[in-house]
Amino acid sequence: FKSLVGKDVVVELKNDLSICGTLHSVDQYLNIKLTDISVTDPEKYPHMLSVKNCFIRGSVVRYVQLPADEVDTQLLQDAARKEAMQQKQ
């Protein structure tokens, strides 16, 4: 995640709130700081419209959606192939 600092991500929380923003920092506990945030459903969470920056505790994160062009799919495919080969043996 450290390589994604400065990139736009979407963080979905366990309470179904999804927050879009620019990744400012992340630590080993998945605590996340976002800047320039917006919520994906402002009608449901109108109190979040005035918030510009936020800190998200790692234990409440359900998913982090990464920019597609930042994911090394070749590396993931190679790792999946190696794991499948090891399970066959």
mmCIF file with all atom_site columns, N, CA, C and O in Angstrom, residues 73-89:
data_model
loop_
_atom_site.group_PDB
_atom_site.id
_atom_site.type_symbol
_atom_site.label_atom_id
_atom_site.label_alt_id
_atom_site.label_comp_id
_atom_site.label_asym_id
_atom_site.label_entity_id
_atom_site.label_seq_id
_atom_site.pdbx_PDB_ins_code
_atom_site.Cartn_x
_atom_site.Cartn_y
_atom_site.Cartn_z
_atom_site.occupancy
_atom_site.B_iso_or_equiv
_atom_site.pdbx_formal_charge
_atom_site.auth_seq_id
_atom_site.auth_comp_id
_atom_site.auth_asym_id
_atom_site.auth_atom_id
_atom_site.pdbx_PDB_model_num
ATOM 1  N N  . THR A 1 73 ? -0.871 -7.218  -12.183 1.00 0.00 ? 73 THR A N  1
ATOM 2  C CA . THR A 1 73 ? -1.633 -8.447  -12.391 1.00 0.00 ? 73 THR A CA 1
ATOM 3  C C  . THR A 1 73 ? -0.726 -9.609  -12.791 1.00 0.00 ? 73 THR A C  1
ATOM 4  O O  . THR A 1 73 ? -1.017 -10.756 -12.451 1.00 0.00 ? 73 THR A O  1
ATOM 5  N N  . GLN A 1 74 ? 0.362  -9.333  -13.474 1.00 0.00 ? 74 GLN A N  1
ATOM 6  C CA . GLN A 1 74 ? 1.278  -10.403 -13.861 1.00 0.00 ? 74 GLN A CA 1
ATOM 7  C C  . GLN A 1 74 ? 1.887  -11.063 -12.631 1.00 0.00 ? 74 GLN A C  1
ATOM 8  O O  . GLN A 1 74 ? 1.978  -12.281 -12.547 1.00 0.00 ? 74 GLN A O  1
ATOM 9  N N  . LEU A 1 75 ? 2.262  -10.267 -11.660 1.00 0.00 ? 75 LEU A N  1
ATOM 10 C CA . LEU A 1 75 ? 2.816  -10.792 -10.414 1.00 0.00 ? 75 LEU A CA 1
ATOM 11 C C  . LEU A 1 75 ? 1.783  -11.656 -9.681  1.00 0.00 ? 75 LEU A C  1
ATOM 12 O O  . LEU A 1 75 ? 2.095  -12.734 -9.193  1.00 0.00 ? 75 LEU A O  1
ATOM 13 N N  . LEU A 1 76 ? 0.530  -11.188 -9.636  1.00 0.00 ? 76 LEU A N  1
ATOM 14 C CA . LEU A 1 76 ? -0.528 -11.953 -8.982  1.00 0.00 ? 76 LEU A CA 1
ATOM 15 C C  . LEU A 1 76 ? -0.792 -13.273 -9.703  1.00 0.00 ? 76 LEU A C  1
ATOM 16 O O  . LEU A 1 76 ? -0.983 -14.316 -9.073  1.00 0.00 ? 76 LEU A O  1
ATOM 17 N N  . GLN A 1 77 ? -0.803 -13.244 -11.030 1.00 0.00 ? 77 GLN A N  1
ATOM 18 C CA . GLN A 1 77 ? -1.038 -14.463 -11.804 1.00 0.00 ? 77 GLN A CA 1
ATOM 19 C C  . GLN A 1 77 ? 0.095  -15.465 -11.595 1.00 0.00 ? 77 GLN A C  1
ATOM 20 O O  . GLN A 1 77 ? -0.150 -16.668 -11.441 1.00 0.00 ? 77 GLN A O  1
ATOM 21 N N  . ASP A 1 78 ? 1.319  -14.987 -11.586 1.00 0.00 ? 78 ASP A N  1
ATOM 22 C CA . ASP A 1 78 ? 2.464  -15.876 -11.368 1.00 0.00 ? 78 ASP A CA 1
ATOM 23 C C  . ASP A 1 78 ? 2.400  -16.523 -9.985  1.00 0.00 ? 78 ASP A C  1
ATOM 24 O O  . ASP A 1 78 ? 2.655  -17.716 -9.833  1.00 0.00 ? 78 ASP A O  1
ATOM 25 N N  . ALA A 1 79 ? 2.045  -15.730 -8.977  1.00 0.00 ? 79 ALA A N  1
ATOM 26 C CA . ALA A 1 79 ? 1.947  -16.260 -7.620  1.00 0.00 ? 79 ALA A CA 1
ATOM 27 C C  . ALA A 1 79 ? 0.832  -17.299 -7.530  1.00 0.00 ? 79 ALA A C  1
ATOM 28 O O  . ALA A 1 79 ? 0.993  -18.336 -6.872  1.00 0.00 ? 79 ALA A O  1
ATOM 29 N N  . ALA A 1 80 ? -0.288 -17.049 -8.202  1.00 0.00 ? 80 ALA A N  1
ATOM 30 C CA . ALA A 1 80 ? -1.401 -18.000 -8.188  1.00 0.00 ? 80 ALA A CA 1
ATOM 31 C C  . ALA A 1 80 ? -0.999 -19.306 -8.882  1.00 0.00 ? 80 ALA A C  1
ATOM 32 O O  . ALA A 1 80 ? -1.347 -20.395 -8.423  1.00 0.00 ? 80 ALA A O  1
ATOM 33 N N  . ARG A 1 81 ? -0.264 -19.205 -9.984  1.00 0.00 ? 81 ARG A N  1
ATOM 34 C CA . ARG A 1 81 ? 0.196  -20.408 -10.698 1.00 0.00 ? 81 ARG A CA 1
ATOM 35 C C  . ARG A 1 81 ? 1.135  -21.228 -9.815  1.00 0.00 ? 81 ARG A C  1
ATOM 36 O O  . ARG A 1 81 ? 1.023  -22.454 -9.743  1.00 0.00 ? 81 ARG A O  1
ATOM 37 N N  . LYS A 1 82 ? 2.079  -20.558 -9.158  1.00 0.00 ? 82 LYS A N  1
ATOM 38 C CA . LYS A 1 82 ? 3.032  -21.262 -8.294  1.00 0.00 ? 82 LYS A CA 1
ATOM 39 C C  . LYS A 1 82 ? 2.305  -21.970 -7.154  1.00 0.00 ? 82 LYS A C  1
ATOM 40 O O  . LYS A 1 82 ? 2.623  -23.109 -6.822  1.00 0.00 ? 82 LYS A O  1
ATOM 41 N N  . GLU A 1 83 ? 1.320  -21.295 -6.574  1.00 0.00 ? 83 GLU A N  1
ATOM 42 C CA . GLU A 1 83 ? 0.564  -21.901 -5.483  1.00 0.00 ? 83 GLU A CA 1
ATOM 43 C C  . GLU A 1 83 ? -0.227 -23.098 -5.960  1.00 0.00 ? 83 GLU A C  1
ATOM 44 O O  . GLU A 1 83 ? -0.278 -24.138 -5.289  1.00 0.00 ? 83 GLU A O  1
ATOM 45 N N  . ALA A 1 84 ? -0.817 -23.007 -7.143  1.00 0.00 ? 84 ALA A N  1
ATOM 46 C CA . ALA A 1 84 ? -1.589 -24.126 -7.699  1.00 0.00 ? 84 ALA A CA 1
ATOM 47 C C  . ALA A 1 84 ? -0.674 -25.320 -7.995  1.00 0.00 ? 84 ALA A C  1
ATOM 48 O O  . ALA A 1 84 ? -1.056 -26.466 -7.740  1.00 0.00 ? 84 ALA A O  1
ATOM 49 N N  . MET A 1 85 ? 0.518  -25.035 -8.492  1.00 0.00 ? 85 MET A N  1
ATOM 50 C CA . MET A 1 85 ? 1.459  -26.123 -8.778  1.00 0.00 ? 85 MET A CA 1
ATOM 51 C C  . MET A 1 85 ? 1.906  -26.821 -7.494  1.00 0.00 ? 85 MET A C  1
ATOM 52 O O  . MET A 1 85 ? 2.040  -28.041 -7.468  1.00 0.00 ? 85 MET A O  1
ATOM 53 N N  . GLN A 1 86 ? 2.117  -26.060 -6.434  1.00 0.00 ? 86 GLN A N  1
ATOM 54 C CA . GLN A 1 86 ? 2.547  -26.642 -5.164  1.00 0.00 ? 86 GLN A CA 1
ATOM 55 C C  . GLN A 1 86 ? 1.427  -27.498 -4.557  1.00 0.00 ? 86 GLN A C  1
ATOM 56 O O  . GLN A 1 86 ? 1.702  -28.529 -3.944  1.00 0.00 ? 86 GLN A O  1
ATOM 57 N N  . GLN A 1 87 ? 0.186  -27.119 -4.757  1.00 0.00 ? 87 GLN A N  1
ATOM 58 C CA . GLN A 1 87 ? -0.923 -27.880 -4.208  1.00 0.00 ? 87 GLN A CA 1
ATOM 59 C C  . GLN A 1 87 ? -1.131 -29.179 -4.966  1.00 0.00 ? 87 GLN A C  1
ATOM 60 O O  . GLN A 1 87 ? -1.622 -30.161 -4.392  1.00 0.00 ? 87 GLN A O  1
ATOM 61 N N  . LYS A 1 88 ? -0.764 -29.223 -6.232  1.00 0.00 ? 88 LYS A N  1
ATOM 62 C CA . LYS A 1 88 ? -0.905 -30.457 -7.034  1.00 0.00 ? 88 LYS A CA 1
ATOM 63 C C  . LYS A 1 88 ? 0.092  -31.515 -6.580  1.00 0.00 ? 88 LYS A C  1
ATOM 64 O O  . LYS A 1 88 ? -0.154 -32.697 -6.746  1.00 0.00 ? 88 LYS A O  1
ATOM 65 N N  . GLN A 1 89 ? 1.245  -31.086 -6.083  1.00 0.00 ? 89 GLN A N  1
ATOM 66 C CA . GLN A 1 89 ? 2.311  -32.042 -5.719  1.00 0.00 ? 89 GLN A CA 1
ATOM 67 C C  . GLN A 1 89 ? 2.052  -32.707 -4.398  1.00 0.00 ? 89 GLN A C  1
ATOM 68 O O  . GLN A 1 89 ? 1.414  -32.394 -3.543  1.00 0.00 ? 89 GLN A O  1
#
